[in-house]
Amino acid sequence: MFSFFSQIMIVLWTIFLLGMMSIGGYFMFRKFLKRLPKEDGKSILDWQEEYLQKTRHLWSTEQKELLEELVKPVPSLFRDIARDKIAGKIGELALLNNASQITQGLIIEGYIKATPKRDHAFLVKTLKKKEIDFADFKHLLAK
């Protein structure tokens, strides 16, 4: 009834759909795991949001612009999530250090700790371009 070409197309389409659903399911499951409460009753995302709220007043316009520049290479679809994750880590560090304002040092350290090692090369390139000294954080960077 169906030609050989039609049968091949149906098989390929089925493989494509299963692959795309698997990829989507993987990312949904990761988000689900981040929403699960830990021992303290709060999830990773709850803590991130709390750090953002507690340190929102510590950010200057200049520091916000630096963070924006650092998240530029992230695709626009995911940029808000990346910005919140990095800003949450920076806020956590600011609270641990009892900082009165967000500094470049906190931004650099927070970026390094919140991002995968493959993103550190972009950080180094950006900091060199802006002539910002990052010698104190070289031990945190990917080798």
GROMACS .gro file of N, CA and C in nm, residues 2 4 8 28 30-31 33 41 44 47-48 51 59 61 64 70 74 77-78 83 85 96 122 130 140:
model
   75
    2PHE      N    1   0.176   0.134   0.101
    2PHE     CA    2   0.269   0.246   0.104
    2PHE      C    3   0.392   0.210   0.024
    4PHE      N    4   0.799   0.227  -0.049
    4PHE     CA    5   0.916   0.213   0.038
    4PHE      C    6   0.959   0.349   0.092
    8ILE      N    7   0.994   0.465   0.492
    8ILE     CA    8   1.117   0.521   0.548
    8ILE      C    9   1.089   0.656   0.613
   28MET      N   10   1.282   1.912   3.127
   28MET     CA   11   1.171   1.926   3.222
   28MET      C   12   1.204   1.854   3.352
   30ARG      N   13   1.504   1.799   3.477
   30ARG     CA   14   1.606   1.877   3.549
   30ARG      C   15   1.539   1.991   3.625
   31LYS      N   16   1.444   2.058   3.561
   31LYS     CA   17   1.374   2.169   3.628
   31LYS      C   18   1.293   2.115   3.747
   33LEU      N   19   1.367   1.855   3.932
   33LEU     CA   20   1.460   1.824   4.040
   33LEU      C   21   1.503   1.950   4.115
   41GLY      N   22   1.372   2.232   5.356
   41GLY     CA   23   1.237   2.267   5.314
   41GLY      C   24   1.230   2.360   5.195
   44ILE      N   25   1.637   2.448   4.539
   44ILE     CA   26   1.748   2.528   4.484
   44ILE      C   27   1.695   2.660   4.429
   47TRP      N   28   1.594   2.908   4.712
   47TRP     CA   29   1.710   2.975   4.769
   47TRP      C   30   1.762   3.082   4.674
   48GLN      N   31   1.767   3.048   4.546
   48GLN     CA   32   1.814   3.146   4.447
   48GLN      C   33   1.728   3.271   4.451
   51TYR      N   34   1.799   3.477   4.769
   51TYR     CA   35   1.924   3.555   4.759
   51TYR      C   36   1.905   3.676   4.669
   59TRP      N   37   2.283   4.618   4.431
   59TRP     CA   38   2.333   4.627   4.293
   59TRP      C   39   2.333   4.771   4.244
   61THR      N   40   2.401   5.031   3.904
   61THR     CA   41   2.376   5.024   3.760
   61THR      C   42   2.498   4.969   3.687
   64LYS      N   43   2.514   4.593   3.731
   64LYS     CA   44   2.410   4.527   3.650
   64LYS      C   45   2.453   4.520   3.504
   70LEU      N   46   2.818   3.990   3.067
   70LEU     CA   47   2.867   3.854   3.087
   70LEU      C   48   2.767   3.748   3.040
   74VAL      N   49   2.480   3.390   2.605
   74VAL     CA   50   2.372   3.293   2.627
   74VAL      C   51   2.258   3.326   2.531
   77LEU      N   52   1.669   3.309   2.465
   77LEU     CA   53   1.565   3.226   2.525
   77LEU      C   54   1.602   3.184   2.667
   78PHE      N   55   1.731   3.163   2.692
   78PHE     CA   56   1.777   3.115   2.823
   78PHE      C   57   1.849   3.222   2.904
   83ARG      N   58   2.096   3.461   3.390
   83ARG     CA   59   2.118   3.583   3.469
   83ARG      C   60   2.073   3.561   3.613
   85LYS      N   61   2.041   3.277   3.776
   85LYS     CA   62   2.128   3.179   3.843
   85LYS      C   63   2.258   3.245   3.889
   96LEU      N   64   2.708   3.596   5.246
   96LEU     CA   65   2.810   3.525   5.326
   96LEU      C   66   2.922   3.618   5.369
  122PHE      N   67   3.512   3.277   2.815
  122PHE     CA   68   3.444   3.401   2.777
  122PHE      C   69   3.460   3.506   2.886
  130LYS      N   70   3.782   4.457   2.904
  130LYS     CA   71   3.742   4.570   2.989
  130LYS      C   72   3.854   4.613   3.084
  140LEU      N   73   4.020   2.978   4.083
  140LEU     CA   74   3.885   2.925   4.063
  140LEU      C   75   3.856   2.891   3.916
   0.00000   0.00000   0.00000
